[in-house]
Structure formats: structure tokens, C-alpha cells
PDB file of C-alpha atoms and ligand atoms in Angstrom:
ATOM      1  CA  UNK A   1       0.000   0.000   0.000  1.00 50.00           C
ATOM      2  CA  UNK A   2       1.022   3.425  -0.906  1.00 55.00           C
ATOM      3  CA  UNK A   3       1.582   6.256   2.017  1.00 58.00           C
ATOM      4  CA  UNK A   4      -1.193   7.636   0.655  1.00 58.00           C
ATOM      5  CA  UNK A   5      -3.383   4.678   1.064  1.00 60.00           C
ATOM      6  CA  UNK A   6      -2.507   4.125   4.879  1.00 58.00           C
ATOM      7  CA  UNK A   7      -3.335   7.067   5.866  1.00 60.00           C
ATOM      8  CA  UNK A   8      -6.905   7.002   4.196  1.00 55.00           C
ATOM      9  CA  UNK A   9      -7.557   3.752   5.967  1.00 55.00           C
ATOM     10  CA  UNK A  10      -6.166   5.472   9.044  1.00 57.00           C
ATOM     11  CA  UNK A  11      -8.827   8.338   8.268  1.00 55.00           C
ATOM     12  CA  UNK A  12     -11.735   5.953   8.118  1.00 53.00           C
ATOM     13  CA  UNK A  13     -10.878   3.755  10.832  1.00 53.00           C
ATOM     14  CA  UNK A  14     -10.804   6.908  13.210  1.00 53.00           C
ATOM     15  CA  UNK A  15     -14.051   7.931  11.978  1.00 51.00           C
ATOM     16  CA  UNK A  16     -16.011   4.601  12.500  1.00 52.00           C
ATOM     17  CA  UNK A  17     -14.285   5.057  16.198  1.00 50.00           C
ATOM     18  CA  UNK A  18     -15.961   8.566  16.917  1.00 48.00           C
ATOM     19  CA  UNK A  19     -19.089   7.572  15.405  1.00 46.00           C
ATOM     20  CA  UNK A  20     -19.194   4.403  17.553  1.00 43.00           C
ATOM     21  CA  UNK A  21     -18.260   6.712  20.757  1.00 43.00           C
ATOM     22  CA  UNK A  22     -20.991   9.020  20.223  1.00 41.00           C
ATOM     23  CA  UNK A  23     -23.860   6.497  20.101  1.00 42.00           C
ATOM     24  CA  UNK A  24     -22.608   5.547  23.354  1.00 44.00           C
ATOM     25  CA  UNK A  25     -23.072   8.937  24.476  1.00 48.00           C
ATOM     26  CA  UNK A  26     -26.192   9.191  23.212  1.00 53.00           C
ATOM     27  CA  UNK A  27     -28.026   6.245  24.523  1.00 62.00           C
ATOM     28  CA  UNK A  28     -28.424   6.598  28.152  1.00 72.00           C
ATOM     29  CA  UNK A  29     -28.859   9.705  29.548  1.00 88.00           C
ATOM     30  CA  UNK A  30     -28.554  10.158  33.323  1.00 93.00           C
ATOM     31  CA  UNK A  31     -31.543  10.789  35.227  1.00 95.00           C
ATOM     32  CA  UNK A  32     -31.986  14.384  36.376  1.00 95.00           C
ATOM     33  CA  UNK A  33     -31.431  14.909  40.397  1.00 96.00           C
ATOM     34  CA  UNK A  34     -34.027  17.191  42.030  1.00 95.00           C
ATOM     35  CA  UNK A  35     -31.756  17.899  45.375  1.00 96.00           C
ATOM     36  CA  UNK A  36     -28.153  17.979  45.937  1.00 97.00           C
ATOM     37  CA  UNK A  37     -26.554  16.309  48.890  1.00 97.00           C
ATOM     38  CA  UNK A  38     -23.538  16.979  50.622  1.00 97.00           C
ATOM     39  CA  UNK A  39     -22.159  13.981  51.829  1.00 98.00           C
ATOM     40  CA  UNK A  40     -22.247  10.170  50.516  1.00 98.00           C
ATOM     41  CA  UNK A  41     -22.186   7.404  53.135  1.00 98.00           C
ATOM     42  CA  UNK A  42     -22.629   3.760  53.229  1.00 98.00           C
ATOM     43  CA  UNK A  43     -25.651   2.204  54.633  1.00 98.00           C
ATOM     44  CA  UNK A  44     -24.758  -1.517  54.078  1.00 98.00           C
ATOM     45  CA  UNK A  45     -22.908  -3.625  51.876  1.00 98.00           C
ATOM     46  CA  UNK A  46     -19.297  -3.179  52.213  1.00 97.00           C
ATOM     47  CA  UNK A  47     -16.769  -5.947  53.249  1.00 95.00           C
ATOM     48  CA  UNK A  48     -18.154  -8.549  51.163  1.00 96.00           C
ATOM     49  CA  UNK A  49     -16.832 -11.175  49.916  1.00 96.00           C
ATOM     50  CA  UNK A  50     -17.985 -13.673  46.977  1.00 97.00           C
ATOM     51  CA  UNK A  51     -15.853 -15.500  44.276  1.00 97.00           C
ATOM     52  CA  UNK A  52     -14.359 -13.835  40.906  1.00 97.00           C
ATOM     53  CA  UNK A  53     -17.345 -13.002  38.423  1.00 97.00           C
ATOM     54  CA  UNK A  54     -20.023 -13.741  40.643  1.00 97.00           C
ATOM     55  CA  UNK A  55     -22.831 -11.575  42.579  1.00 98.00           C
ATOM     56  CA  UNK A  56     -22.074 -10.173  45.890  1.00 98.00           C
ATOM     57  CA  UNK A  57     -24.032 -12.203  48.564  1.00 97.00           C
ATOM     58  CA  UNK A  58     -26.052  -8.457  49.673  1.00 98.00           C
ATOM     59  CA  UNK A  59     -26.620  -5.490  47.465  1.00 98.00           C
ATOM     60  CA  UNK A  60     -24.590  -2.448  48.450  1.00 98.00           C
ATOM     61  CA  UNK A  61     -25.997   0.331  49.878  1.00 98.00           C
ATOM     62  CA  UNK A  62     -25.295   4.121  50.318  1.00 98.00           C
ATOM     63  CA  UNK A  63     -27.313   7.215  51.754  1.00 98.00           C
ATOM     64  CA  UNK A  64     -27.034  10.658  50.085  1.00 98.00           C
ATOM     65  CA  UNK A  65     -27.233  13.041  53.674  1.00 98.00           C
ATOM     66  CA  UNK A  66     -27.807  17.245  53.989  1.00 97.00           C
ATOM     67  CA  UNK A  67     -26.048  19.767  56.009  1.00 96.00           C
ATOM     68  CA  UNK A  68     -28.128  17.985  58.555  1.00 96.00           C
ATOM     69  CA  UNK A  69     -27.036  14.307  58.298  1.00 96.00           C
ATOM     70  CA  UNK A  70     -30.589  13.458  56.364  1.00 97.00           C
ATOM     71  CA  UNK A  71     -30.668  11.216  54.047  1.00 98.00           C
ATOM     72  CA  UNK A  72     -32.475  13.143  51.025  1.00 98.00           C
ATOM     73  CA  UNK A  73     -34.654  11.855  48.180  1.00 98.00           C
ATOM     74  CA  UNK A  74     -33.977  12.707  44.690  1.00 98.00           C
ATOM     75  CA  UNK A  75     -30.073  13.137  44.510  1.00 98.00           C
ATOM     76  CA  UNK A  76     -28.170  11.239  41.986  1.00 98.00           C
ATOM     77  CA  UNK A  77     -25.409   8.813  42.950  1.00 98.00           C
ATOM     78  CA  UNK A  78     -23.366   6.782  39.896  1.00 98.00           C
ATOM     79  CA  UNK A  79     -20.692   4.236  40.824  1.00 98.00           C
ATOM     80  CA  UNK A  80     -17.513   3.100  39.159  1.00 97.00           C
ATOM     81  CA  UNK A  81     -15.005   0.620  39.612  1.00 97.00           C
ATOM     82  CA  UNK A  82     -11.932  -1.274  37.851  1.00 96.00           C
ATOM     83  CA  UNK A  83     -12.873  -3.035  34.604  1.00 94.00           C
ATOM     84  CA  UNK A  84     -14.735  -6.229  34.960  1.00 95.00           C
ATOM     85  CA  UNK A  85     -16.937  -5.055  37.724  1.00 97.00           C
ATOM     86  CA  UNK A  86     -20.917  -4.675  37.054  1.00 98.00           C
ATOM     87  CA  UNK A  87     -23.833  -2.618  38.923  1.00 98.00           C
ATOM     88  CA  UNK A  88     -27.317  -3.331  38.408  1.00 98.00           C
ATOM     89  CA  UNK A  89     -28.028  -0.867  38.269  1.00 97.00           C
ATOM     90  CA  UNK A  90     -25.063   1.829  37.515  1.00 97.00           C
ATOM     91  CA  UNK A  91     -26.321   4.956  38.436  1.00 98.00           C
ATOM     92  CA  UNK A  92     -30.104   6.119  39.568  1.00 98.00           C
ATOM     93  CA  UNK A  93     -31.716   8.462  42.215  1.00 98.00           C
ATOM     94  CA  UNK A  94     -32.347   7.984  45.588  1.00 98.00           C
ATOM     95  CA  UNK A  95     -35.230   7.221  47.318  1.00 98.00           C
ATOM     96  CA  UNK A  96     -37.226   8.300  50.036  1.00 97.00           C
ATOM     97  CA  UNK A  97     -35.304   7.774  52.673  1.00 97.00           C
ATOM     98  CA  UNK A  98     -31.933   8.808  50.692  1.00 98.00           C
ATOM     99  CA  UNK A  99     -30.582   5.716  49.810  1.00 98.00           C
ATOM    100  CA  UNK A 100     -29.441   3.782  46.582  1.00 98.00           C
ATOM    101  CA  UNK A 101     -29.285   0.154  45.969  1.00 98.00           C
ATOM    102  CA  UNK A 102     -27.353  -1.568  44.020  1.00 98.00           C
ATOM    103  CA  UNK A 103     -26.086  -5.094  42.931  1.00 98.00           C
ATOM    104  CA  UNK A 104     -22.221  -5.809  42.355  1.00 98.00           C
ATOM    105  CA  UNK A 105     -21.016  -8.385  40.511  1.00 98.00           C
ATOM    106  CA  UNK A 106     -17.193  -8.500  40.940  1.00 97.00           C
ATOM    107  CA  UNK A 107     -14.223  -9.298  38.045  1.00 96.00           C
ATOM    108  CA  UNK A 108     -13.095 -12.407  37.308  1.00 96.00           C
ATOM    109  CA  UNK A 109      -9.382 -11.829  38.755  1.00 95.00           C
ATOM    110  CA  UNK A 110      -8.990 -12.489  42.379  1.00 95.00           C
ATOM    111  CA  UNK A 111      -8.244  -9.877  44.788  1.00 94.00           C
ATOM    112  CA  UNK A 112      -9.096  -6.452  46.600  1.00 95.00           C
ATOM    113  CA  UNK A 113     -11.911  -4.197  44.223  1.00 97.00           C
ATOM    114  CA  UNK A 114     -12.578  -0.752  45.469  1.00 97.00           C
ATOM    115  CA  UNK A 115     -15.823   0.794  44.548  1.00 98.00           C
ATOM    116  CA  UNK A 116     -16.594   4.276  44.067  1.00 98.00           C
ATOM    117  CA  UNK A 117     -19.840   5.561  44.747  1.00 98.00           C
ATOM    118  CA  UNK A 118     -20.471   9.231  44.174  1.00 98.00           C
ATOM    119  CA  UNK A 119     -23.121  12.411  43.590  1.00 98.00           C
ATOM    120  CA  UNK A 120     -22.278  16.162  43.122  1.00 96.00           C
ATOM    121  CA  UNK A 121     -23.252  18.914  46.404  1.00 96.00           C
ATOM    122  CA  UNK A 122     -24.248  22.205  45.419  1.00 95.00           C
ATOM    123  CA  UNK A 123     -21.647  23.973  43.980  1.00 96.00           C
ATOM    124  CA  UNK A 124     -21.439  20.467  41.375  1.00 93.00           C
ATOM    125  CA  UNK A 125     -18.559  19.624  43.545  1.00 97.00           C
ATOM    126  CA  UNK A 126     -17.841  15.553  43.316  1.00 97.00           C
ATOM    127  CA  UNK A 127     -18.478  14.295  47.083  1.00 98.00           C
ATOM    128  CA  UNK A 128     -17.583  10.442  47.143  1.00 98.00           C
ATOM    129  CA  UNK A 129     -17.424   7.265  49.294  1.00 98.00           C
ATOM    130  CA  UNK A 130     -15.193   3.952  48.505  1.00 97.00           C
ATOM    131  CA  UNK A 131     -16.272   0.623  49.665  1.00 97.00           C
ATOM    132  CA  UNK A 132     -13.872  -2.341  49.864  1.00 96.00           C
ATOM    133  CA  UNK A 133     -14.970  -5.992  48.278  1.00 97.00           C
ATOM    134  CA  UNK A 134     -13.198  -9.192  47.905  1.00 97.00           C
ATOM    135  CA  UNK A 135     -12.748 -11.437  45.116  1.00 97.00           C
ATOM    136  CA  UNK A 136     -12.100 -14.935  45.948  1.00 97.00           C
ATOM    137  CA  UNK A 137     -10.379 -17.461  43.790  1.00 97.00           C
ATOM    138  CA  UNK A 138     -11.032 -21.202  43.320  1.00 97.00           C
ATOM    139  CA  UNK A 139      -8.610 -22.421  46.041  1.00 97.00           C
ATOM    140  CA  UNK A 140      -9.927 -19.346  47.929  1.00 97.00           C
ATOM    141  CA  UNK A 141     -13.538 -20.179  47.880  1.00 98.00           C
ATOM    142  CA  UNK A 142     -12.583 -24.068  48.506  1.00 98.00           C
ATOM    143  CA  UNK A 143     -10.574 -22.907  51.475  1.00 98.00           C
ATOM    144  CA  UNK A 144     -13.591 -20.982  52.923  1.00 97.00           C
ATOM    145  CA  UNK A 145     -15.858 -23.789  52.385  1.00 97.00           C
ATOM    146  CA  UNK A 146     -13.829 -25.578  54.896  1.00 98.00           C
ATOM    147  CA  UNK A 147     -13.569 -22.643  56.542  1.00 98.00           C
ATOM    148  CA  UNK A 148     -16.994 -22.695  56.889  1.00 95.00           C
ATOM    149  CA  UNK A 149     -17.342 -26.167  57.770  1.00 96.00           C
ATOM    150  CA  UNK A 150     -14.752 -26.429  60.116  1.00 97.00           C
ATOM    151  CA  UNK A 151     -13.254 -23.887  61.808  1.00 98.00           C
ATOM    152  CA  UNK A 152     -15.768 -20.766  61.753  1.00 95.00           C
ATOM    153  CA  UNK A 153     -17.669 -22.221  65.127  1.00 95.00           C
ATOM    154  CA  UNK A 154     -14.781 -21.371  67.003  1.00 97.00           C
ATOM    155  CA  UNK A 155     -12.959 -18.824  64.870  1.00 97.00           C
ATOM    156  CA  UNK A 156     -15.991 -16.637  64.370  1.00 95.00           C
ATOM    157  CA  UNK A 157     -17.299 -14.690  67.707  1.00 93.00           C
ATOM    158  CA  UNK A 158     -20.918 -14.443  65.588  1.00 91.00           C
ATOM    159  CA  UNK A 159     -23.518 -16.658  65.433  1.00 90.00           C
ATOM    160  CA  UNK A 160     -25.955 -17.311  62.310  1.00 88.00           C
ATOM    161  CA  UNK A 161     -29.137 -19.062  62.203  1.00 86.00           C
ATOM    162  CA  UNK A 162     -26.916 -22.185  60.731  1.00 86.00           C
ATOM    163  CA  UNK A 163     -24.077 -22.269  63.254  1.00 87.00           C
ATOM    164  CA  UNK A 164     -24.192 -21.408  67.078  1.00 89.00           C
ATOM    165  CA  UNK A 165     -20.540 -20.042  67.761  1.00 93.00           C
ATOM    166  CA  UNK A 166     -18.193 -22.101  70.261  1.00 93.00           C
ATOM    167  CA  UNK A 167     -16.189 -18.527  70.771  1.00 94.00           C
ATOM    168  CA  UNK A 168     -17.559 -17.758  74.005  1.00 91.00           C
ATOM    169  CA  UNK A 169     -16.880 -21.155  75.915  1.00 92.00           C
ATOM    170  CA  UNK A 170     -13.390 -20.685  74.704  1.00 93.00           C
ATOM    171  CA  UNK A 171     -11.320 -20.580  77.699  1.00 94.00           C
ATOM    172  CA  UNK A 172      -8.520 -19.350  75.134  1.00 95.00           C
ATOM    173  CA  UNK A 173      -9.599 -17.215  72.244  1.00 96.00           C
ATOM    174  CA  UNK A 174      -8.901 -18.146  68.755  1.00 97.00           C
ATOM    175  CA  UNK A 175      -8.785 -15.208  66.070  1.00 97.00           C
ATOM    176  CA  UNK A 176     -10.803 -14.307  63.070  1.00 97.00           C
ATOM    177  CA  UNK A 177      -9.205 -15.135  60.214  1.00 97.00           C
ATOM    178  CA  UNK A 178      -9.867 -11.272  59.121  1.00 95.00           C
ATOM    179  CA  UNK A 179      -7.451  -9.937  62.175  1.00 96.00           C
ATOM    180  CA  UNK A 180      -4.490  -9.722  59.673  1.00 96.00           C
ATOM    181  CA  UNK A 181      -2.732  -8.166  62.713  1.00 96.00           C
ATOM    182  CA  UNK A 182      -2.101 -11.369  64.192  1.00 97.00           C
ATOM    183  CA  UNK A 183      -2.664 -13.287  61.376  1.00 97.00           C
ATOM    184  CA  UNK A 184      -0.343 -12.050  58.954  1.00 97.00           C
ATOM    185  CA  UNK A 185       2.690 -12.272  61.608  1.00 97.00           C
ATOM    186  CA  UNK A 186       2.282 -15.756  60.855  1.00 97.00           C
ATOM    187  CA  UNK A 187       4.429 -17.782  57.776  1.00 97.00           C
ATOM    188  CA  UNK A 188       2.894 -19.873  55.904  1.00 97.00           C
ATOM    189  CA  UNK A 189       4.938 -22.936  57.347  1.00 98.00           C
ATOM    190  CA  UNK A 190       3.423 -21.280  60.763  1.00 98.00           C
ATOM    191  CA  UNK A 191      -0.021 -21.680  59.442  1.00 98.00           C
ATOM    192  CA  UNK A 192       0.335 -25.062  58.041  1.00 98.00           C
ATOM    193  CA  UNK A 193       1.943 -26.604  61.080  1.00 98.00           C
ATOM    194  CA  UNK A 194      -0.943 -25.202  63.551  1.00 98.00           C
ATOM    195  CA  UNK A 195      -3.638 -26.375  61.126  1.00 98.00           C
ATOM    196  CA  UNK A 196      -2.668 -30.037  60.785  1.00 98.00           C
ATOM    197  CA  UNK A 197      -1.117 -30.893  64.198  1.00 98.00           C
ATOM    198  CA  UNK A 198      -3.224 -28.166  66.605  1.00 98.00           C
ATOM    199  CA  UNK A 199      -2.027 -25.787  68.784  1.00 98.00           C
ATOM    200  CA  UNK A 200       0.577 -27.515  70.737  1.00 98.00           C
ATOM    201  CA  UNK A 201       2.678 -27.398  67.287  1.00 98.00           C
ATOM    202  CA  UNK A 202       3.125 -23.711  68.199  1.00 97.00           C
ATOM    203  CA  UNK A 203       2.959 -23.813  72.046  1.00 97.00           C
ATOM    204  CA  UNK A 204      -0.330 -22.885  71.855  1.00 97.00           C
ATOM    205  CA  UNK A 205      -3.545 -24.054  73.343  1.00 97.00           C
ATOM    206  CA  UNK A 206      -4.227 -27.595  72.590  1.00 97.00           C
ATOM    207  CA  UNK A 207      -8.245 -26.344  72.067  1.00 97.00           C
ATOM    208  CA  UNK A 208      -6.995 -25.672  68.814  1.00 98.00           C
ATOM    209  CA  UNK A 209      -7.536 -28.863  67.215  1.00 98.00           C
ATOM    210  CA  UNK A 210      -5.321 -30.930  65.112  1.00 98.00           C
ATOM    211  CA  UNK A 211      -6.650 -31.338  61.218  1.00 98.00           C
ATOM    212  CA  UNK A 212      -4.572 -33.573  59.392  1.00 98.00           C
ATOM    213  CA  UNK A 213      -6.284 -36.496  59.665  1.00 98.00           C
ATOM    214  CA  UNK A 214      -9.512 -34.710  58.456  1.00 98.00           C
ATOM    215  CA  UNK A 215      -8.181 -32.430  55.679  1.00 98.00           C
ATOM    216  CA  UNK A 216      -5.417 -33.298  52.963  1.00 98.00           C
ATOM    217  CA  UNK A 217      -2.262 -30.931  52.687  1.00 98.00           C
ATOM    218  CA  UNK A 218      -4.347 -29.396  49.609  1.00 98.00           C
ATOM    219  CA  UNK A 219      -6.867 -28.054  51.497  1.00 98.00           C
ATOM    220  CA  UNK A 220      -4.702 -27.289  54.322  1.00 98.00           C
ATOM    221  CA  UNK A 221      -3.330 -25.076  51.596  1.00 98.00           C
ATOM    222  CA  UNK A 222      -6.612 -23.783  50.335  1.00 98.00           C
ATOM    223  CA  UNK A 223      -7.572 -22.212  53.615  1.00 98.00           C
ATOM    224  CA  UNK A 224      -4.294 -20.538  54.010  1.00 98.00           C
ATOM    225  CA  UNK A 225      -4.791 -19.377  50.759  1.00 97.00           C
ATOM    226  CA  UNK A 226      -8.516 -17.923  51.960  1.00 97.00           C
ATOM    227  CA  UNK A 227      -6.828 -16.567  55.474  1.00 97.00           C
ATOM    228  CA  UNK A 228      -4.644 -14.457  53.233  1.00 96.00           C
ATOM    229  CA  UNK A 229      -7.228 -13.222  50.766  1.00 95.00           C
ATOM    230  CA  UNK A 230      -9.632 -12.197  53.527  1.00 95.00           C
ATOM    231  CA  UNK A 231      -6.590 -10.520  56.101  1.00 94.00           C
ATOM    232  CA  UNK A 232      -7.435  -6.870  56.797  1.00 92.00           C
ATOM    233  CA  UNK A 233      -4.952  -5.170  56.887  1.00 92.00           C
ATOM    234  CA  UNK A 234      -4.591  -7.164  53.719  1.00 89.00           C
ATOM    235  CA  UNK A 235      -1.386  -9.526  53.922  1.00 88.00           C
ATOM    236  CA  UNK A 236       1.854  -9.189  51.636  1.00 82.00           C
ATOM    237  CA  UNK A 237       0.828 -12.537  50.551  1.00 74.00           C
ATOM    238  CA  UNK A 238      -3.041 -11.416  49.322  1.00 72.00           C
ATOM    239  CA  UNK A 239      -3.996 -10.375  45.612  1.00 71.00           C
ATOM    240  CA  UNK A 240      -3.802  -7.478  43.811  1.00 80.00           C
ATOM    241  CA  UNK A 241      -6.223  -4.239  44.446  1.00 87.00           C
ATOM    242  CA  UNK A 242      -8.238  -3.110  41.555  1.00 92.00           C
ATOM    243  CA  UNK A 243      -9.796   0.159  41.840  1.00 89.00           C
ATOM    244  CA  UNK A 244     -11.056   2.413  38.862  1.00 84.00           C
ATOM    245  CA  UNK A 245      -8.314   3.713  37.177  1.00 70.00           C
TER     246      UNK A 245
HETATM  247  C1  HEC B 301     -12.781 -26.195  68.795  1.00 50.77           C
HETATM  248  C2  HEC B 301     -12.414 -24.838  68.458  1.00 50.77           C
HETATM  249  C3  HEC B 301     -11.545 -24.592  67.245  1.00 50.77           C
HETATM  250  C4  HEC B 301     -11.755 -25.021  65.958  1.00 50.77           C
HETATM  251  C5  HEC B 301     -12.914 -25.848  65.431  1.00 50.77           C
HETATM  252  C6  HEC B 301     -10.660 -24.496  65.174  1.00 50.77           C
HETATM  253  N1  HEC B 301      -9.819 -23.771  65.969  1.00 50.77           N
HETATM  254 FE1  HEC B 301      -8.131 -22.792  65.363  1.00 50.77          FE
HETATM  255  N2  HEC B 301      -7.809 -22.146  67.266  1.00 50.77           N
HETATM  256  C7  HEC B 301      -8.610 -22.446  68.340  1.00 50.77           C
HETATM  257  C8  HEC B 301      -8.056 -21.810  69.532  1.00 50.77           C
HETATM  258  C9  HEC B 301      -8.638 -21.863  70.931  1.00 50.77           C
HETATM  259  C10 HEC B 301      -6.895 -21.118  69.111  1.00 50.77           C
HETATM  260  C11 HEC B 301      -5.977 -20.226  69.952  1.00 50.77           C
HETATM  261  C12 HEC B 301      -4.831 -21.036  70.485  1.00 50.77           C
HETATM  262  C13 HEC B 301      -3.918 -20.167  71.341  1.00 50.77           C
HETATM  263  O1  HEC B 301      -3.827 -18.967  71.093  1.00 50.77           O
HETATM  264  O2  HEC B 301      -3.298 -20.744  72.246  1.00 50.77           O
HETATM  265  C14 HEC B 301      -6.778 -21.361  67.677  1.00 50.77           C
HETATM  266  C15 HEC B 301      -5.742 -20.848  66.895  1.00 50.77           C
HETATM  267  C16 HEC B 301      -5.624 -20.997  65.542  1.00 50.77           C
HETATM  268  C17 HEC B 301      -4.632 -20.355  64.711  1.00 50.77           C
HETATM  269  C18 HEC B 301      -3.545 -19.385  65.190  1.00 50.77           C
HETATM  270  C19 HEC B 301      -4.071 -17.958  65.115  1.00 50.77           C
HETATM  271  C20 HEC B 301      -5.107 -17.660  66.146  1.00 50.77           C
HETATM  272  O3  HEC B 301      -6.300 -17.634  65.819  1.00 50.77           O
HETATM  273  O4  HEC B 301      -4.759 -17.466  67.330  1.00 50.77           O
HETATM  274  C21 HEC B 301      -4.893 -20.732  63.419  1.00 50.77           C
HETATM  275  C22 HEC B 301      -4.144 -20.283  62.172  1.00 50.77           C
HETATM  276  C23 HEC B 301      -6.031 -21.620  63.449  1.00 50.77           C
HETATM  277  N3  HEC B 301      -6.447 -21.766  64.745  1.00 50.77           N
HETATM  278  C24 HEC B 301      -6.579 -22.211  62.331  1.00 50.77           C
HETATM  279  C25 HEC B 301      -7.737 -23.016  62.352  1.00 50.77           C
HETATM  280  C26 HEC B 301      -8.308 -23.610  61.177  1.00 50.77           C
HETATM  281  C27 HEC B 301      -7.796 -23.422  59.764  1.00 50.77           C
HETATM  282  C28 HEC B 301      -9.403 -24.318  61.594  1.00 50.77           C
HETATM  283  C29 HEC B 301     -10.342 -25.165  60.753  1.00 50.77           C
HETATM  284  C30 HEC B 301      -9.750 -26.181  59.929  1.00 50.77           C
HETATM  285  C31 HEC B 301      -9.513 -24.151  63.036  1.00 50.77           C
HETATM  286  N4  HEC B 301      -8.481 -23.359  63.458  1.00 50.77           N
HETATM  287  C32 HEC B 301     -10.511 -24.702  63.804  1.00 50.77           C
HETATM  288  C33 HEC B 301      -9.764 -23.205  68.349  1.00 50.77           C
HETATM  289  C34 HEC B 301     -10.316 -23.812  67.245  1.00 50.77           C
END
């Protein structure tokens, strides 16, 4: 092809791109807010966790307040995150009591995504709130299925309507796998040695029961793979963060 040529194709190829940008522009207009809030807070919906790709277990959340901390109807919040990420819906108004619901799917890469939720005050001046989700992997969500099944009675202070916590009868506390102060002090060789001999391995309480006759060193590995993805602070050992830009 002549010089001439490439840059004609060149020519055409950036004008099918601006035409294809301004249909996007064009086909969903935001909704118009009626009130402008000052400050964006979340209601619910944060600290989630659910694996790569898939719905977050409850819908997020947030409250548009006034000058008086009250929630307002009408004000428009939108939300953005890193690629991959999906709200149902995206943007909207809030509602009567000021809030804004949403559902988040997650990306398919495992790890830390930070969500942005935000609306405009008065002067058109961006106010915004992040929220913190995590992605879990396959050996992640394996490891918190076991997790789940064996070691959140005692690990977990909380009780659900499934599982009445053994935490309080605890003469010796264990900790949530989320304290990543105490947790992340620990190696891996640490962590693998407590969880398939019990406590004594580490000259610690012996109500920390031994698992290696129960669980193989896979899964061993699995949940030490979910302690570090749900650590907060996060461990050196966790996944990536993914945030918007
Ligand atoms: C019957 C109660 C009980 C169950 C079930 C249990 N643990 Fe523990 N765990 C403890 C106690 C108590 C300690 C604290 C021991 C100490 O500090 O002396 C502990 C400590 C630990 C520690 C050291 C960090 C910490 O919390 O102090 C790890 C890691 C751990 N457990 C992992 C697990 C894993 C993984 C499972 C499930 C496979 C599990 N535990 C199931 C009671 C339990």
C-alpha cells in the first residue's frame, strides 16, 4: 500500500471510532437529580466477599445526607469501579429515605476491588465514598468452604441461624481469620503446622484442634490461601487491588 493509502484507511478507521463513541453517548442519559446532597455514606454492603465473576451475597448500599445528616430523596449517585466489575443498576436516584441500591457483581481476577460511589453537592462539587470488596479465587472459595465447615464455630465470635458459635466457651480465644494483625505475623509454614497438628505445634492451646487427619495438605493449603485473601490489613501474601483507574 502506498503512504497515501494508509493514511486514508487510518482516516476511516478513526471515523467509525468517533461515530461508535458518540452512540454511546447518546443512549443513556442520566436521570436528572431534584436535590443535591452533601455527603455520601454507606448504609450496608461493604466488606463482602464472593468468588471472581459472581454476585455479591447483599446489594450495596449508600445514603445521600444534607447539612443535617438526612438522608435526602432525589439526589443522583453513579458508581464506578476497575474493569470487569458490574452494577445493576449503575447509576439512579435515591429514594425516600436517601438511599441507593445496588447489585455488584465482581471481576473475574482475584483480589481487593474498590468501589466508588459518588453524587455532586451544590456547587457540582464531586463528594464520594469507597467501599472495599473481595474477590475470591477457586482455592480461595474451597478454602472458605472448609472454613466454613470447620473452623468458623470457634474462629468466628458471631452466630448465624446455621451455626451457634463455640467462641464464648473458649477458655482461650482463637482469632478471626480477618485480624491480619495477628494473622499475617504468621508464615505460611506457621499456618500449616498449627492447622494439621493443633495448637501444641506452636505452644499454643491444645483447644486448637489438630486437622490432618480430616483435611489433605491441599486443602490445608486452600484455607491458608482464603486466610490471606480475607486478612485486613490485607497480607503481603493477598492479591492485587483493583480500583477504577
Ligand atoms: C474447637 C475450636 C476450634 C476449631 C474448630 C478451630 N480452631 Fe483454630 N484455634 C482455636 C483456639 C482456641 C486457638 C488459639 C490457640 C492459642 O492462642 O493458644 C486457635 C488458633 C488458631 C490459629 C492461630 C491464630 C489464632 O487464631 O490465634 C490458626 C491459624 C487456626 N487456629 C486455624 C484453624 C483452622 C484453619 C481451623 C479449621 C480447619 C480451626 N483453626 C478450627 C480453636 C479452634
Amino acid at each position: 500500500m502506498t503512504r497515501y493509502s494508509w493514511s486514508l484507511l487510518a482516516a476511516i478507521i478513526a471515523a467509525s471510532l468517533a461515530t461508535s463513541c458518540s452512540h454511546k453517548n447518546a443512549a443513556a442519559p442520566l436521570p436528572k437529580p431534584t436535590v443535591f446532597g452533601s455527603a455520601i455514606v454507606e448504609s450496608s454492603g461493604g466488606k463482602q466477599m464472593a468468588q471472581t465473576g459472581s454476585l455479591l451475597p447483599q446489594p450495596v448500599v449508600v445514603q445521600v445526607n444534607d447539612d443535617q445528616n438526612n438522608g435526602i430523596a432525589g439526589a443522583l449517585v453513579e458508581l464506578e469501579a476497575a474493569p470487569g466489575v458490574t452494577f445493576d443498576p449503575a447509576y439512579g436516584l435515591t429514594d425516600s429515605s436517601g438511599q441507593f441500591t445496588t447489585n455488584v457483581s465482581l471481576g473475574g481476577m482475584a483480589g481487593r476491588y474498590q468501589l466508588t460511589a459518588f453524587t455532586f453537592d451544590k456547587s457540582h462539587k464531586r463528594v464520594e465514598l469507597t467501599l472495599q470488596e473481595i474477590a475470591l479465587g477457586y482455592q480461595q472459595t474451597l478454602g472458605r468452604r472448609f472454613n466454613d465447615q470447620y473452623c468458623d464455630r470457634c474462629h468466628n465470635p458471631e452466630s448465624t441461624v446455621e451455626r451457634v458459635s463455640n467462641y464464648d466457651n473458649l477458655e482461650v480465644k482463637p482469632h478471626p481469620f480477618t485480624e491480619g494483625d495477628t494473622l499475617n505475623k504468621m508464615t505460611d509454614a506457621d499456618l500449616t503446622a498449627i492447622i494439621t497438628y493443633g495448637g501444641p505445634a506452636l505452644n499454643k492451646s491444645a483447644l486448637m484442634p489438630a486437622w490432618g487427619n480430616t483435611l489433605s495438605k491441599t486443602d490445608i493449603q486452600a484455607l491458608i490461601s482464603y486466610i490471606r485473601a480475607v486478612a485486613d490489613p490485607p497480607s503481603r501474601n493477598s492479591e492485587p487491588h483493583y480500583s477504577k483507574n
